[in-house]
Coordinates of C-alpha atoms in Angstrom, one line a residue:
Chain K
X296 CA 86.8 104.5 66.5
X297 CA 85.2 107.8 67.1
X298 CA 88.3 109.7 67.6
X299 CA 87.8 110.4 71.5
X300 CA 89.3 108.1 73.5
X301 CA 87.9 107.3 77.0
X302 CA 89.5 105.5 80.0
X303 CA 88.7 103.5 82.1
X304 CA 85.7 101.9 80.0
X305 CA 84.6 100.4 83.9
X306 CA 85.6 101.4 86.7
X307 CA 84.1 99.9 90.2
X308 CA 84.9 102.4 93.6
X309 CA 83.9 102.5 97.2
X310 CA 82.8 105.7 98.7
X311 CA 86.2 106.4 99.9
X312 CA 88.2 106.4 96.9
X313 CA 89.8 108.8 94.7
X314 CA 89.8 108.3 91.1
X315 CA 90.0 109.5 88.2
X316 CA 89.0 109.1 84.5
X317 CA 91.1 110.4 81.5
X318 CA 89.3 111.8 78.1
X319 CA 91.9 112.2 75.1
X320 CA 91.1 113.6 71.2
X321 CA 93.2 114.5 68.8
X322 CA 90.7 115.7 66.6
X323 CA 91.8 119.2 66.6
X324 CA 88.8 120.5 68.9
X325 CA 89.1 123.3 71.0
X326 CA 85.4 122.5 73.1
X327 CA 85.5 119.7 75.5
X328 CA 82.8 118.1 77.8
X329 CA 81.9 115.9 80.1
X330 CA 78.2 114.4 80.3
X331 CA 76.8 112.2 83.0
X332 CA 74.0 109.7 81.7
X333 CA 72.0 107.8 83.8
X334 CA 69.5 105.1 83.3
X335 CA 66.2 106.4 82.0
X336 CA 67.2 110.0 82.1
X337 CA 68.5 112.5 79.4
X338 CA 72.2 112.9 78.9
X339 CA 73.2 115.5 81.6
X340 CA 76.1 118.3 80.9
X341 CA 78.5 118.6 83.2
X342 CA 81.2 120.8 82.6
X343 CA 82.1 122.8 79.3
X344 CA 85.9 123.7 78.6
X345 CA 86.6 126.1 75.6
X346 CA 90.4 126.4 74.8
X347 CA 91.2 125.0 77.8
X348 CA 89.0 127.4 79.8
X349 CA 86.4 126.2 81.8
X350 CA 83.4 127.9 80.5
X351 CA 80.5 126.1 81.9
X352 CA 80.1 124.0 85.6
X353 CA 76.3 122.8 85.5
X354 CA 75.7 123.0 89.4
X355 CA 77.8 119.9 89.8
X356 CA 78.7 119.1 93.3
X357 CA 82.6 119.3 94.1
X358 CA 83.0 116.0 94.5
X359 CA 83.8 116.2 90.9
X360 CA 86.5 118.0 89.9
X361 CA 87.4 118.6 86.2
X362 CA 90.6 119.1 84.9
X363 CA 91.9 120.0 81.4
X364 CA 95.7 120.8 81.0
X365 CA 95.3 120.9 77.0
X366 CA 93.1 121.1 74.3
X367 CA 93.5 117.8 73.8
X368 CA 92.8 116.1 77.4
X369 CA 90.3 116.5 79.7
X370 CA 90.1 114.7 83.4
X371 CA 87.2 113.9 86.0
X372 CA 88.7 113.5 89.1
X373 CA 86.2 111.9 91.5
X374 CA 86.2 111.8 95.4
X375 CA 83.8 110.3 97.9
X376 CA 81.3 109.8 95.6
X377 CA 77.9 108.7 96.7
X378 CA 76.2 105.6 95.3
X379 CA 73.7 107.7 93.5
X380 CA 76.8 108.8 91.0
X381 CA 76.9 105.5 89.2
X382 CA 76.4 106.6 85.5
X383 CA 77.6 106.6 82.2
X384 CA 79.9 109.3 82.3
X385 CA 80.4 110.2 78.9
X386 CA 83.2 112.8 77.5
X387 CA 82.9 114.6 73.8
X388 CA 84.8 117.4 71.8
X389 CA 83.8 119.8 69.2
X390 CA 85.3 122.2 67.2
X391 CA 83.9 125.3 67.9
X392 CA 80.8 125.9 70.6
X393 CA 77.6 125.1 68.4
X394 CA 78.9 122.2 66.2
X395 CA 78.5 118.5 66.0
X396 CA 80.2 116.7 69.3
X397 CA 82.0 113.3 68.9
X398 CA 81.5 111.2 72.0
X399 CA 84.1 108.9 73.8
X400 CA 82.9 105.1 74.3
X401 CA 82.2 106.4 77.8
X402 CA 83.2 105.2 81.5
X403 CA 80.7 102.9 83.4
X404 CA 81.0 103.7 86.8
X405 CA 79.9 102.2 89.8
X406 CA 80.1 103.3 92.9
X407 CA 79.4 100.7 95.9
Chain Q
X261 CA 65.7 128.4 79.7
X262 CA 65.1 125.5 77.8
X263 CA 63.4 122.4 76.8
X264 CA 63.2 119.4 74.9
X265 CA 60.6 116.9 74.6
X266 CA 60.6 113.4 72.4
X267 CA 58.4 110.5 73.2
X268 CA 60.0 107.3 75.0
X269 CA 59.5 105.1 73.2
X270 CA 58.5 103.5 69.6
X271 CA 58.4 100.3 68.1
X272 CA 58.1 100.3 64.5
X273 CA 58.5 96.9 62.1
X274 CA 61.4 96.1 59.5
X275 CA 61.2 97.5 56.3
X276 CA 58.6 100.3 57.5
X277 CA 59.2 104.4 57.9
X278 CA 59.1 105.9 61.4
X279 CA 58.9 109.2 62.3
X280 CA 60.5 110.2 66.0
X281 CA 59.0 114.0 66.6
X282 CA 61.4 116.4 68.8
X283 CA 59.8 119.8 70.4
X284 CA 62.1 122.4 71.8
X285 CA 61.5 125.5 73.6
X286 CA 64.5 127.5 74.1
X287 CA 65.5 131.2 74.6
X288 CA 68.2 131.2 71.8
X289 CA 68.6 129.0 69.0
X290 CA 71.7 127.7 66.7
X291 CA 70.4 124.6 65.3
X292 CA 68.8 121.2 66.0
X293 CA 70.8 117.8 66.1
X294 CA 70.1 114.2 66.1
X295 CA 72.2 112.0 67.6
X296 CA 71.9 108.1 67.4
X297 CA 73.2 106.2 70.3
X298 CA 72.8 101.8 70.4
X299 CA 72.9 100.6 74.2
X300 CA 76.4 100.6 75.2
X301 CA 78.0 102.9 72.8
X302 CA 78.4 106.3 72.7
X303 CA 76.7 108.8 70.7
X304 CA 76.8 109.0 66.7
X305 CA 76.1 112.3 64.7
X306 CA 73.3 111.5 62.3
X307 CA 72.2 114.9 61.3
X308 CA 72.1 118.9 62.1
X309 CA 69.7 121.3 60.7
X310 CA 69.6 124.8 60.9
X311 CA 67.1 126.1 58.4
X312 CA 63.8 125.3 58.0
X313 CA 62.5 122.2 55.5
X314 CA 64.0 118.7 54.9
X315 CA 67.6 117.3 55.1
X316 CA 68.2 113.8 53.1
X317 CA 70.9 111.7 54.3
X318 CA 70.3 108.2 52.6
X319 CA 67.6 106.2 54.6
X320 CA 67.4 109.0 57.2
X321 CA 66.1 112.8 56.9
X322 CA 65.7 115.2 59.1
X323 CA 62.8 118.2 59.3
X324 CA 63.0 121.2 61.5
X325 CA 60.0 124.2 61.6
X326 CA 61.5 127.1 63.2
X327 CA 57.9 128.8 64.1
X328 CA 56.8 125.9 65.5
X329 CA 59.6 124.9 67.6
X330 CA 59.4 121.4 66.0
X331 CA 61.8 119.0 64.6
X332 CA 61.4 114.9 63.3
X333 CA 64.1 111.8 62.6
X334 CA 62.2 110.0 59.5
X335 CA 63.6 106.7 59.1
X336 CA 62.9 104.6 55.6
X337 CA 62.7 101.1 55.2
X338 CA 64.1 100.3 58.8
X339 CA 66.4 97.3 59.5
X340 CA 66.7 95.5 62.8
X341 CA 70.3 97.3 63.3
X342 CA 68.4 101.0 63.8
X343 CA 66.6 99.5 66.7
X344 CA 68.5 102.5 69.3
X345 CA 67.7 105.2 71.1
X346 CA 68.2 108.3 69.0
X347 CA 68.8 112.0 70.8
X348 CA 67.3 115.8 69.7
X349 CA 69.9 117.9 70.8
X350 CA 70.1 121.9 70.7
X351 CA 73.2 123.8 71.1
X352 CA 72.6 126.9 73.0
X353 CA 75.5 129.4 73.7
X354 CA 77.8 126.4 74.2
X355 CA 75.8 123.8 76.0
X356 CA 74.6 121.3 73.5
X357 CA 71.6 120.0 75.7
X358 CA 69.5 117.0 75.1
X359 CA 66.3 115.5 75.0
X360 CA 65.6 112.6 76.8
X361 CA 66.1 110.3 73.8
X362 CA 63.6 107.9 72.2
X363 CA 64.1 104.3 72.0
X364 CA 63.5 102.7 68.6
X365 CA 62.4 99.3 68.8
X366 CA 62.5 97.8 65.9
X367 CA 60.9 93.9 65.3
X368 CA 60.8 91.0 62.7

């Protein structure tokens, strides 16, 4: 149990579909992210929220759209994904900006 | 701009030492992290250093050189359970960015 708590831990969608997966700690963090980490490449930051604020979008393409109503949540909402955004897609939390991140399980996603 | 570099891979045999090496080039700099991550699971905090020399932790120490932009996981008498892929991170105005990771192999 890290503490972060990731769902789905799979999720399978066609190209169509809208989806979305949920992030939740209540470690007491104000920093949340989301990470995308594919096979035989470094993790990859997504999006950075700082007290709910989104402080960071890493040239992600809008077919991913973050959401964060608290400190304590954090969503991905996906929609007509390509097949090429199958990943790990791994959420974390940190206290403050430059400290040691906890890590969710993660949600394997496959998109077909 | 920034960037981290870490070999691939290692294999190293139980009960040996292994040293993973981490080089970093970045414009602004707040520390150095290892991460330890087994296939499946997410990311574990091993170790953070922020001034220069060596950081005990048990079986596992951590070494950072500021001037050289260089950092290295040592890992004492191994065990088949570290076989992982173990991540250099650096946190840089927010962004805690990582190196591709190195996967620890470790064999009978």
């Amino acid at each position: 149990e890290t503490g972060v708590t990731q769902t789905p831990r799979h999720l399978v969608m066609g190209m169509t579909n809208k989806k979305s997966l949920k992030c939740e700690q209540h470690l007491g963090h104000n920093a949340m992210y989301w990470y995308k980490q594919s096979a035989k490449k470094p993790l990859e930051l997504m999006f950075v929220y700082n007290f709910k604020e989104q402080t960071e979008n890493n040239s992600v393409p809008s077919r991913f759209s973050p959401e964060c109503p608290n400190s304590s949540h954090l969503f991905l909402h996906l929609h007509t994904l390509q097949p090429e955004d199958s990943a790990l897609y791994l959420c974390a939390s940190s206290h403050g900006m430059n400290t040691e991140a906890f890590f969710g399980q993660g949600t394997r996603l496959t998109v077909v | 701009g920034q960037n981290i570099d870490q070999p691939t891979e290692m294999t190293a045999t139980e009960g040996a030492i292994v040293q993973i090496n981490c080089t970093y080039q970045t414009s602004g700099f707040n520390g150095l992290f290892w991460y330890q991550q087994h296939a499946g699971e997410a990311p574990t905090f091993l170790s953070y250093n922020v001034l220069d020399g060596l950081e005990e932790k048990g079986r596992f120490s951590s070494f950072l050189s500021r001037s050289k932009g260089y950092s290295y996981l040592l890992l004492k008498e191994l065990q088949m359970k570290d076989s992982a892929s173990y991540l250099c991170a650096n946190p840089n105005t927010g962004k805690l960015i990582f190196g591709q990771g190195t996967t620890l192999q470790v064999k009978p």
